[in-house]
Coordinates of C-alpha atoms in Angstrom, one line a residue:
X1 CA 5.0 10.5 7.3
X2 CA 7.8 11.3 7.1
X3 CA 9.6 11.9 3.6
X4 CA 12.5 9.6 5.3
X5 CA 9.6 6.8 6.5
X6 CA 8.4 6.9 2.2
X7 CA 11.4 6.2 1.1
X8 CA 12.4 3.2 3.6
X9 CA 9.4 2.3 2.5
X10 CA 9.3 2.9 -1.3
X11 CA 12.9 0.7 -0.8
X12 CA 12.0 -1.8 1.5
X13 CA 9.0 -3.3 -0.9
X14 CA 11.5 -2.2 -4.2
X15 CA 13.8 -5.3 -2.8
X16 CA 11.3 -7.9 -1.7
X17 CA 8.8 -7.1 -4.6
X18 CA 9.6 -6.0 -7.3
X19 CA 9.0 -2.1 -9.2
X20 CA 5.2 -3.0 -9.8
X21 CA 4.4 -3.8 -6.5
X22 CA 6.8 -0.3 -5.2
X23 CA 4.7 1.8 -7.3
X24 CA 1.3 0.7 -6.0
X25 CA 2.5 0.6 -2.1
X26 CA 4.1 4.1 -3.1
X27 CA 1.4 5.7 -4.9
X28 CA -0.8 4.9 -1.9
X29 CA 1.1 5.8 1.4
X30 CA 2.0 9.7 -0.8
X31 CA -2.0 9.9 -0.8
X32 CA -4.2 7.6 1.3
X33 CA -7.1 5.1 0.8
X34 CA -8.2 5.1 -3.2
X35 CA -10.4 3.3 -5.3
X36 CA -9.6 1.0 -7.7
X37 CA -9.3 2.8 -11.3
X38 CA -8.0 5.3 -9.4
X39 CA -4.3 4.3 -8.5
X40 CA -4.3 3.0 -11.9
X41 CA -4.7 6.4 -13.1
X42 CA -2.0 7.3 -11.4
X43 CA 0.2 5.1 -11.6
X44 CA -0.2 4.8 -15.0
X45 CA -0.4 1.2 -15.4
X46 CA -2.8 -1.4 -16.2
X47 CA -5.4 -3.1 -14.4
X48 CA -4.5 -6.0 -14.5
X49 CA -0.9 -5.1 -13.0
X50 CA -2.1 -2.8 -10.4
X51 CA -4.9 -6.2 -9.3
X52 CA -2.8 -7.7 -9.0
X53 CA -0.2 -5.6 -7.3
X54 CA -2.2 -5.1 -4.6
X55 CA -3.5 -9.3 -3.9
X56 CA 0.7 -9.1 -3.2
X57 CA 0.1 -6.3 -0.2
X58 CA -3.7 -7.1 0.6
X59 CA -1.4 -11.0 0.8
X60 CA 1.2 -10.1 2.5
X61 CA -0.9 -7.4 5.5
X62 CA 0.6 -4.3 3.5
X63 CA -2.6 -3.4 2.6
X64 CA -6.0 -2.7 3.6
X65 CA -9.4 -2.1 2.2
X66 CA -12.7 -0.5 2.8
X67 CA -16.4 -0.3 1.6
X68 CA -17.1 2.9 0.9
X69 CA -20.6 3.8 1.6
X70 CA -21.4 4.2 -2.4
X71 CA -20.8 0.7 -3.0
X72 CA -17.1 1.8 -4.5
X73 CA -13.3 0.3 -2.4
X74 CA -10.7 1.7 -1.6
X75 CA -6.9 0.4 -1.0
X76 CA -5.3 1.3 1.7
X77 CA -1.3 1.2 2.4
X78 CA -0.4 0.3 5.8
X79 CA 3.2 1.9 6.3
X80 CA 4.1 0.8 9.9
X81 CA 3.6 -2.2 8.4
X82 CA 6.0 -2.3 5.5
X83 CA 8.4 -0.7 8.0
X84 CA 8.3 -3.8 10.2
X85 CA 10.3 -6.1 6.7
X86 CA 13.6 -4.8 8.1
X87 CA 13.4 -6.4 11.0
X88 CA 12.3 -10.1 9.6
X89 CA 15.0 -10.9 10.7
X90 CA 14.8 -10.7 13.9
X91 CA 11.4 -12.5 13.8
X92 CA 13.0 -14.9 12.9
X93 CA 15.8 -15.6 14.7
X94 CA 13.9 -14.9 17.7
X95 CA 11.5 -18.8 16.5
X96 CA 14.7 -20.2 15.7
X97 CA 16.0 -19.2 19.3
X98 CA 13.6 -20.6 21.3
X99 CA 12.0 -23.0 18.6
X100 CA 14.4 -24.9 17.1
X101 CA 15.0 -24.7 13.2
X102 CA 11.1 -26.5 12.2
X103 CA 10.3 -23.0 13.8
X104 CA 12.9 -20.8 12.3
X105 CA 11.6 -22.4 9.1
X106 CA 7.7 -21.5 10.0
X107 CA 8.2 -18.6 11.1
X108 CA 10.4 -17.4 7.6
X109 CA 7.5 -19.6 5.4
X110 CA 5.1 -17.2 6.6
X111 CA 6.7 -14.2 6.5
X112 CA 7.9 -14.8 2.6
X113 CA 3.6 -15.9 1.9
X114 CA 2.3 -13.9 4.3
X115 CA -0.4 -16.1 4.8
X116 CA -0.6 -20.1 4.3
X117 CA -2.6 -22.4 5.7
X118 CA -1.3 -25.2 8.8
X119 CA -1.4 -27.7 6.2
X120 CA 0.7 -26.6 3.6
X121 CA 3.5 -24.2 5.9
X122 CA 3.8 -27.6 7.5
X123 CA 4.0 -29.7 4.1
X124 CA 6.3 -27.2 2.7
X125 CA 8.9 -27.4 5.9
X126 CA 9.1 -30.6 6.3
X127 CA 10.4 -30.6 2.9
X128 CA 12.7 -28.3 3.5
X129 CA 14.0 -29.9 6.1
X130 CA 14.2 -32.9 5.2
X131 CA 16.6 -31.2 1.7
X132 CA 19.2 -30.5 4.3
X133 CA 18.9 -34.3 6.2
X134 CA 20.7 -37.2 5.5
X135 CA 20.3 -39.5 2.3
X136 CA 17.7 -42.2 3.7
X137 CA 16.5 -39.9 6.6
X138 CA 13.4 -37.5 6.6
X139 CA 11.1 -35.2 8.6
X140 CA 7.0 -36.1 9.6
X141 CA 4.7 -34.0 9.1
X142 CA 3.3 -34.4 13.3
X143 CA 7.2 -33.1 14.4
X144 CA 6.1 -30.3 12.2
X145 CA 2.8 -30.3 13.2
X146 CA 3.9 -30.1 17.4
X147 CA 6.1 -26.9 16.5
X148 CA 2.9 -25.0 15.2
X149 CA 0.9 -25.7 18.2
X150 CA 3.7 -24.4 20.0
X151 CA 3.5 -21.3 18.0
X152 CA 0.2 -21.1 18.2
X153 CA -0.6 -22.2 22.2
X154 CA 2.1 -19.1 22.2
X155 CA 0.5 -16.3 20.0
X156 CA 3.6 -15.6 18.3
X157 CA 1.3 -17.1 15.5
X158 CA -2.6 -16.6 14.2
X159 CA -5.4 -16.8 11.9
X160 CA -6.2 -14.7 9.9
X161 CA -9.3 -13.0 9.2
X162 CA -11.8 -15.1 7.0
X163 CA -15.8 -14.1 5.6
X164 CA -18.1 -15.5 7.7
X165 CA -20.7 -18.5 7.3
X166 CA -24.1 -16.3 6.9
X167 CA -26.2 -17.6 3.7
X168 CA -26.8 -14.7 1.8
X169 CA -29.5 -13.6 0.0
X170 CA -30.4 -15.2 -3.4
X171 CA -32.2 -11.9 -3.9
X172 CA -30.0 -9.3 -2.1
X173 CA -26.5 -8.9 -5.2
X174 CA -23.0 -10.2 -3.5
X175 CA -21.1 -7.0 -1.9
X176 CA -18.0 -5.5 -3.6
X177 CA -15.9 -6.9 -1.2
X178 CA -16.2 -8.9 1.4
X179 CA -16.0 -8.8 5.2
X180 CA -13.7 -10.2 7.0
X181 CA -14.7 -11.4 10.6
X182 CA -12.0 -12.9 13.8
X183 CA -13.6 -14.4 16.6
X184 CA -11.1 -13.7 19.9
X185 CA -11.8 -16.9 21.2
X186 CA -10.4 -18.1 17.5
X187 CA -8.0 -16.8 16.9
X188 CA -5.2 -18.5 18.4
X189 CA -7.2 -22.3 17.6
X190 CA -5.7 -24.4 15.8
X191 CA -7.7 -26.6 13.9
X192 CA -7.7 -31.2 14.2
X193 CA -5.9 -32.4 11.4
X194 CA -4.6 -36.2 11.0
X195 CA -1.4 -34.6 8.8
X196 CA 0.2 -38.3 8.2
X197 CA 4.2 -38.2 5.8
X198 CA 6.7 -37.4 5.9
X199 CA 9.2 -34.9 3.6
X200 CA 10.0 -35.3 0.6
X201 CA 13.8 -34.0 -1.3
X202 CA 13.3 -32.3 -4.9
X203 CA 14.2 -34.3 -7.5
X204 CA 16.9 -33.8 -10.2
X205 CA 14.9 -33.1 -12.9
X206 CA 11.0 -32.5 -14.1
X207 CA 9.9 -35.9 -14.6
X208 CA 8.9 -37.9 -12.8
X209 CA 9.3 -42.7 -13.6
X210 CA 5.9 -41.6 -15.1
X211 CA 7.9 -39.5 -17.9
X212 CA 5.2 -36.6 -17.3
X213 CA 6.3 -33.3 -17.4
X214 CA 5.7 -32.4 -14.1
X215 CA 3.3 -29.4 -14.1
X216 CA 0.7 -31.5 -16.0
X217 CA 1.5 -34.1 -13.8
X218 CA 0.9 -31.2 -10.3
X219 CA -2.7 -30.7 -12.3
X220 CA -4.0 -33.3 -12.3
X221 CA -2.8 -34.5 -8.7
X222 CA -4.3 -31.2 -8.3
X223 CA -7.2 -32.5 -10.0
X224 CA -7.8 -35.5 -8.2
X225 CA -6.9 -34.3 -4.7
X226 CA -10.2 -33.3 -2.5
X227 CA -8.8 -30.2 -0.2
X228 CA -7.5 -30.4 2.6
X229 CA -9.4 -30.5 5.8
X230 CA -7.7 -26.6 6.3
X231 CA -8.5 -24.9 3.2
X232 CA -9.8 -21.7 4.1
X233 CA -8.0 -21.7 7.4
X234 CA -4.7 -19.4 6.9
X235 CA -2.2 -18.1 9.7
X236 CA -0.1 -15.4 10.2
X237 CA 2.6 -13.9 12.0
X238 CA 2.1 -11.7 15.0
X239 CA 4.4 -8.9 15.1
X240 CA 2.7 -7.2 17.8
X241 CA 3.6 -10.8 20.3
X242 CA 7.2 -10.5 19.0
X243 CA 7.3 -6.8 19.5
X244 CA 5.9 -7.9 23.9
X245 CA 9.3 -10.6 23.2
X246 CA 12.0 -7.6 22.4
X247 CA 10.3 -5.9 25.6
X248 CA 10.4 -8.6 27.7
X249 CA 13.1 -9.6 27.5
X250 CA 14.4 -5.9 27.5
X251 CA 12.9 -5.1 30.8
X252 CA 14.7 -7.6 32.3
X253 CA 17.6 -7.3 31.5
X254 CA 16.6 -3.2 33.0
X255 CA 15.7 -4.7 36.3
X256 CA 19.2 -6.9 36.3
X257 CA 21.7 -3.6 35.3
X258 CA 19.2 -2.5 38.9
X259 CA 19.6 -4.9 41.3
X260 CA 20.2 -8.5 40.2
X261 CA 20.5 -11.3 38.9
X262 CA 17.3 -12.8 41.1
X263 CA 15.6 -9.9 40.8
X264 CA 15.5 -10.3 37.2
X265 CA 14.9 -14.0 37.4
X266 CA 11.9 -13.1 39.2
X267 CA 10.8 -10.5 36.3
X268 CA 11.5 -12.7 33.8
X269 CA 9.1 -16.0 35.9
X270 CA 6.4 -13.6 36.2
X271 CA 6.0 -12.3 32.1
X272 CA 6.4 -15.3 31.1
X273 CA 3.3 -16.3 33.1
X274 CA 1.5 -13.7 31.8
X275 CA 2.4 -13.6 28.1
X276 CA -0.5 -15.1 26.6
X277 CA -3.1 -13.7 28.9
X278 CA -1.5 -10.2 28.7
X279 CA -2.0 -7.6 25.9
X280 CA 0.6 -6.1 24.6
X281 CA -0.3 -2.2 24.5
X282 CA -1.1 -3.3 29.1
X283 CA 0.2 -1.1 31.0
X284 CA 0.5 -3.7 33.8
X285 CA 0.6 -8.0 33.3
X286 CA -2.4 -9.8 34.9
X287 CA -1.7 -10.7 38.7
X288 CA 0.2 -13.4 40.2
X289 CA 0.7 -15.3 43.8
X290 CA 3.7 -15.0 45.6
X291 CA 2.3 -18.8 45.3
X292 CA 2.1 -19.5 42.4
X293 CA 5.0 -17.2 40.8
X294 CA 7.4 -20.3 43.8
X295 CA 5.4 -22.9 41.8
X296 CA 6.9 -21.4 37.8
X297 CA 10.7 -20.4 38.8
X298 CA 13.2 -22.2 37.2
X299 CA 14.0 -26.3 37.9
X300 CA 16.2 -26.4 39.6
X301 CA 16.8 -22.7 40.8
X302 CA 17.3 -22.3 44.7
X303 CA 14.8 -19.8 46.7
X304 CA 13.5 -20.3 48.9
X305 CA 10.1 -19.1 49.1
X306 CA 10.3 -17.2 52.2
X307 CA 13.5 -15.2 50.4
X308 CA 10.4 -15.0 47.4
X309 CA 8.4 -13.5 49.3
X310 CA 11.5 -10.8 50.3
X311 CA 12.8 -10.1 46.4
X312 CA 9.2 -10.0 45.9
X313 CA 8.5 -7.3 48.8
X314 CA 11.9 -5.1 47.7
X315 CA 11.0 -4.7 43.9
X316 CA 7.4 -3.6 44.7
X317 CA 8.9 -0.9 47.0
X318 CA 11.4 0.1 44.0
X319 CA 12.0 3.7 43.9
X320 CA 10.7 2.7 40.3
X321 CA 8.1 0.2 41.6
X322 CA 9.0 -2.4 38.8
X323 CA 6.3 -4.2 41.3
X324 CA 3.6 -3.8 42.0
X325 CA 1.3 -5.3 44.5
X326 CA -2.3 -5.5 44.3
X327 CA -3.8 -7.6 47.3
X328 CA -3.1 -10.4 49.8
X329 CA -4.9 -13.9 48.7
X330 CA -2.1 -16.4 47.9
X331 CA 0.4 -15.0 49.3
X332 CA 0.0 -11.0 47.8
X333 CA -1.1 -10.7 44.5
X334 CA 1.7 -9.5 42.2
X335 CA 2.4 -7.2 39.0
X336 CA 4.9 -6.1 36.9
X337 CA 4.6 -2.4 35.8
X338 CA 4.9 -2.4 32.4
X339 CA 4.3 1.0 31.4
X340 CA 7.1 2.0 34.0
X341 CA 9.4 0.0 33.5
X342 CA 9.4 0.7 29.0
X343 CA 9.9 4.4 30.2
X344 CA 13.2 3.3 33.3
X345 CA 14.3 0.9 29.4
X346 CA 15.3 4.2 28.7
X347 CA 14.7 7.1 31.6
X348 CA 16.5 8.5 33.5
X349 CA 20.4 7.0 31.7
X350 CA 19.1 6.5 27.6
X351 CA 21.9 4.9 26.5
X352 CA 21.2 5.1 22.8
X353 CA 20.2 8.7 23.0
X354 CA 23.8 9.9 24.0
X355 CA 25.2 7.0 21.9
X356 CA 24.0 8.2 18.9
X357 CA 24.8 11.8 20.4
X358 CA 28.3 10.4 21.6
X359 CA 29.1 8.9 18.0
X360 CA 27.8 12.0 15.8
X361 CA 30.2 13.8 13.2
X362 CA 28.6 16.5 14.4
X363 CA 29.1 16.0 18.0
X364 CA 31.4 15.1 20.6
X365 CA 31.5 13.1 24.1
X366 CA 31.3 17.7 25.7
X367 CA 28.2 16.9 23.8
X368 CA 27.3 13.5 25.4
X369 CA 27.5 14.4 28.9
X370 CA 25.4 18.4 29.1
X371 CA 22.9 16.0 27.0
X372 CA 23.6 14.2 30.4
X373 CA 23.2 16.8 33.0
X374 CA 20.1 18.5 31.4
X375 CA 18.4 15.3 31.2
X376 CA 19.0 15.3 34.9
X377 CA 18.6 18.1 36.3
X378 CA 16.1 19.0 33.7
X379 CA 16.8 23.1 33.0
X380 CA 19.9 25.0 34.1
X381 CA 21.4 28.5 32.5
X382 CA 24.1 28.6 30.6
X383 CA 27.2 29.7 33.5
X384 CA 25.0 26.5 35.2
X385 CA 25.6 24.5 32.2
X386 CA 29.9 25.8 32.5
X387 CA 30.1 24.6 36.2
X388 CA 28.7 21.8 36.9
X389 CA 30.4 20.1 32.6
X390 CA 33.8 21.6 34.3
X391 CA 33.9 23.2 30.4
X392 CA 35.1 26.6 29.4
X393 CA 32.7 29.0 28.5
X394 CA 32.5 30.4 24.5
X395 CA 33.4 26.4 24.0
X396 CA 29.7 25.2 26.6
X397 CA 28.2 28.2 24.6
X398 CA 28.8 26.7 20.6
X399 CA 28.0 23.0 21.9
X400 CA 24.9 24.5 23.2
X401 CA 24.0 26.1 20.0
X402 CA 25.4 23.8 17.9
X403 CA 22.2 20.9 20.1
X404 CA 20.1 23.6 19.6
X405 CA 19.8 24.5 15.9
X406 CA 19.9 20.4 16.0
X407 CA 16.7 20.1 18.8
X408 CA 18.4 18.3 21.1
X409 CA 17.9 20.8 23.5
X410 CA 15.6 23.6 23.9
X411 CA 15.9 26.6 25.9
X412 CA 13.1 28.4 28.1
X413 CA 12.4 32.1 28.5
X414 CA 11.4 33.4 32.2
X415 CA 10.9 36.8 32.2
X416 CA 11.4 39.0 35.9
X417 CA 8.9 41.1 34.4
X418 CA 6.3 42.0 31.5
X419 CA 8.2 43.8 28.8
X420 CA 10.4 40.6 29.1
X421 CA 14.3 42.5 28.4
X422 CA 17.4 40.4 28.2
X423 CA 18.1 41.4 30.8
X424 CA 15.5 40.6 32.8
X425 CA 14.7 37.0 31.5
X426 CA 16.3 33.9 32.7
X427 CA 17.1 31.2 29.8
X428 CA 17.6 28.0 30.6
X429 CA 18.8 25.4 28.6
X430 CA 16.0 21.5 28.8
X431 CA 15.8 18.7 26.8
X432 CA 12.8 17.7 25.9
X433 CA 13.0 14.1 25.2
X434 CA 10.3 12.9 23.3
X435 CA 11.3 15.7 20.9
X436 CA 14.5 14.0 21.0
X437 CA 13.4 10.8 20.4
X438 CA 11.7 11.8 17.4
X439 CA 14.4 13.6 15.4
X440 CA 16.3 10.5 16.0
X441 CA 14.2 8.1 14.6
X442 CA 14.0 10.2 12.1
X443 CA 17.4 9.4 11.4
X444 CA 16.9 5.8 12.0
X445 CA 15.8 5.8 9.7
X446 CA 17.0 8.0 6.8
X447 CA 20.3 6.0 8.0
X448 CA 18.5 2.0 7.0
X449 CA 17.2 3.8 4.0
X450 CA 21.5 4.7 2.4
X451 CA 22.2 1.0 3.8
X452 CA 19.6 0.1 2.3
X453 CA 20.9 2.4 -1.4
X454 CA 24.5 1.2 -0.3
X455 CA 24.2 -2.5 -0.5
X456 CA 22.4 -2.2 -3.9
X457 CA 24.8 -0.5 -5.5
X458 CA 27.7 -2.2 -4.3
X459 CA 25.5 -5.2 -5.7
X460 CA 24.8 -3.5 -9.4
X461 CA 29.0 -2.3 -9.4
X462 CA 29.3 -6.1 -9.3
X463 CA 26.5 -8.2 -10.5
X464 CA 28.0 -9.1 -14.2
X465 CA 30.8 -11.7 -11.1
X466 CA 28.3 -12.0 -9.8
X467 CA 26.4 -14.1 -12.5
X468 CA 29.8 -15.9 -13.2
X469 CA 30.0 -16.7 -9.3
X470 CA 26.6 -18.7 -9.3
X471 CA 27.3 -20.0 -12.9
X472 CA 30.1 -21.7 -12.4
X473 CA 28.3 -22.7 -8.6
X474 CA 26.1 -24.2 -10.7
X475 CA 28.3 -25.7 -12.7
X476 CA 30.2 -27.4 -9.9
X477 CA 26.9 -29.1 -8.4
X478 CA 26.4 -30.4 -11.4
X479 CA 29.4 -32.5 -12.4
X480 CA 29.9 -33.2 -8.0
X481 CA 26.7 -35.0 -8.4
X482 CA 27.3 -37.1 -11.6
X483 CA 30.9 -37.4 -10.2
X484 CA 33.5 -35.9 -12.3
X485 CA 36.9 -36.3 -10.9
X486 CA 39.2 -33.7 -8.5
X487 CA 41.2 -32.7 -11.9
X488 CA 37.6 -31.6 -13.5
X489 CA 36.3 -30.2 -10.4
X490 CA 39.7 -28.0 -10.3
X491 CA 38.9 -26.9 -13.7
X492 CA 36.3 -25.3 -13.1
X493 CA 37.1 -23.7 -10.0
X494 CA 40.0 -21.5 -12.4
X495 CA 37.3 -20.3 -14.0
X496 CA 37.3 -17.2 -11.5
X497 CA 41.0 -15.8 -10.8
X498 CA 42.5 -15.0 -8.1
X499 CA 41.7 -11.0 -7.9
X500 CA 37.6 -12.3 -8.8
X501 CA 38.0 -14.4 -5.6
X502 CA 39.5 -11.5 -3.3
X503 CA 36.4 -9.4 -4.7
X504 CA 34.1 -11.5 -4.2
X505 CA 35.4 -12.2 -0.7
X506 CA 35.6 -7.5 -0.7
X507 CA 31.9 -7.4 -1.4
X508 CA 30.3 -10.0 0.7
X509 CA 32.5 -8.8 3.7
X510 CA 30.7 -5.2 3.3
X511 CA 27.3 -6.7 2.6
X512 CA 27.1 -8.6 6.3
X513 CA 28.7 -5.1 7.4
X514 CA 25.4 -3.5 5.1
X515 CA 23.1 -6.0 7.1
X516 CA 24.5 -6.1 10.2
X517 CA 24.2 -2.3 10.6
X518 CA 20.8 -2.2 9.5
X519 CA 19.5 -4.7 12.8
X520 CA 21.4 -2.6 14.5
X521 CA 20.1 0.5 13.9
X522 CA 16.7 -1.4 13.6
X523 CA 17.2 -1.9 17.3
X524 CA 17.6 1.4 18.4
X525 CA 14.3 2.3 16.2
X526 CA 12.4 -0.1 17.6
X527 CA 13.5 1.3 21.7
X528 CA 13.0 5.0 19.6
X529 CA 9.6 3.7 19.4
X530 CA 9.1 1.9 22.2
X531 CA 10.2 5.0 24.5
X532 CA 7.4 6.7 22.0
X533 CA 4.2 4.9 23.1
X534 CA 5.1 4.6 26.5
X535 CA 5.2 8.4 26.2
X536 CA 2.0 8.5 25.1
X537 CA -0.2 6.7 27.1
X538 CA 1.0 7.8 30.3
X539 CA -1.9 10.1 31.8

């Protein structure tokens, strides 16, 4: 765990959950698994505060617990899961692209709450959608439920582990912590619920027609109502499935850039057919027959069976082995080589690595040329680099030493004699791509942390102006609801002067740029992480 990762985790926890949760999470990331009282001792917080913070971390799957042999329970933070908070907007946007506004809100609610029952998330999303509709229109629970079922069928949401219903002996004391289990067969099984109703709008006041306060009314409803039929069955977002979708999209783009659009559409169809049956960590998809692929091609895609077989043969015979042939039944059995394509996605032309090099203030386009040359030729002497890259000797030497000091390239010595005399030794420059990817990943973490700190600084500097703007907007909303005249609304709007409006616009523009930069850096992080993972899996 590097310092850049720890700092980024700390900033993400503080931004989303507050200082106390950030303090507990950072302590667990730095020290590893610890029992409850030791966490309280190290952080200086009360046991009650530590318990609540741990509940938040466990609710959002950011920490785990384990019962030790001596009977104590130790808690451990999941640093990788904390870093995935950075990718939440991309998960939500993907759900919107695939399943519309309803899918977007379902995934958003599950990410915001960590774990929820199906009935609770369906009601909440229906209420939110009803709020955005015109007066007189409502969102039906059944429509939201059908979208939830589609998300579960495609494995974008999954059940959380739960306590087994095994009978407990009366003489045996209960364990210090329950053991949570989940049956893989039931992980995506949606309970049969008959949710009848429509979304409700919020009332303008906290008291209903009966005159009872809202809190008292909710308490009475909770006491009198029965538990929902899916009580105890909680759901969470399947992050690995989203990552699999991102990887599949990148693979299709890689095939399209090397072959053509028809080839990429065939590979897309094969990936879509096996997206549920193939594990996200599998090197190959499940074998698919040519006849199955032909029947599953998109409607309106005019391609005959003979042309499809030719394309599959072309993909299988390609040196990069996009598609592998595993049998002859059903017109031929084919698989997509995910591991091979994951490497092609970044290599042999790692665009992300080159772009970082060429855009970095430390390097220029000539360094990117040398780097690309070393990737292609594997090993070169300094004189060969000068000749191939067509760069003067002095500049090539400075650039190579600069990249060597930054660990972008490495130097390998091949002696002619056992004494390793410099005059009788070959000095070959080469690129350790895995090491370069790890270093770039480390720099990406530092970049995101700097972006978050900059956004917090911008917000803090304009805190009073933001609060004033929020107060004015609240007053305008309440007056519009009561039917105020245009002159009155204009007087309220003029409470914010022209210079203040200009300052607010500049702040909004800067924050939007920072948010967009975070998303772009996170895309590079995903590419680098996928490349490192696929490289480590290779035998």
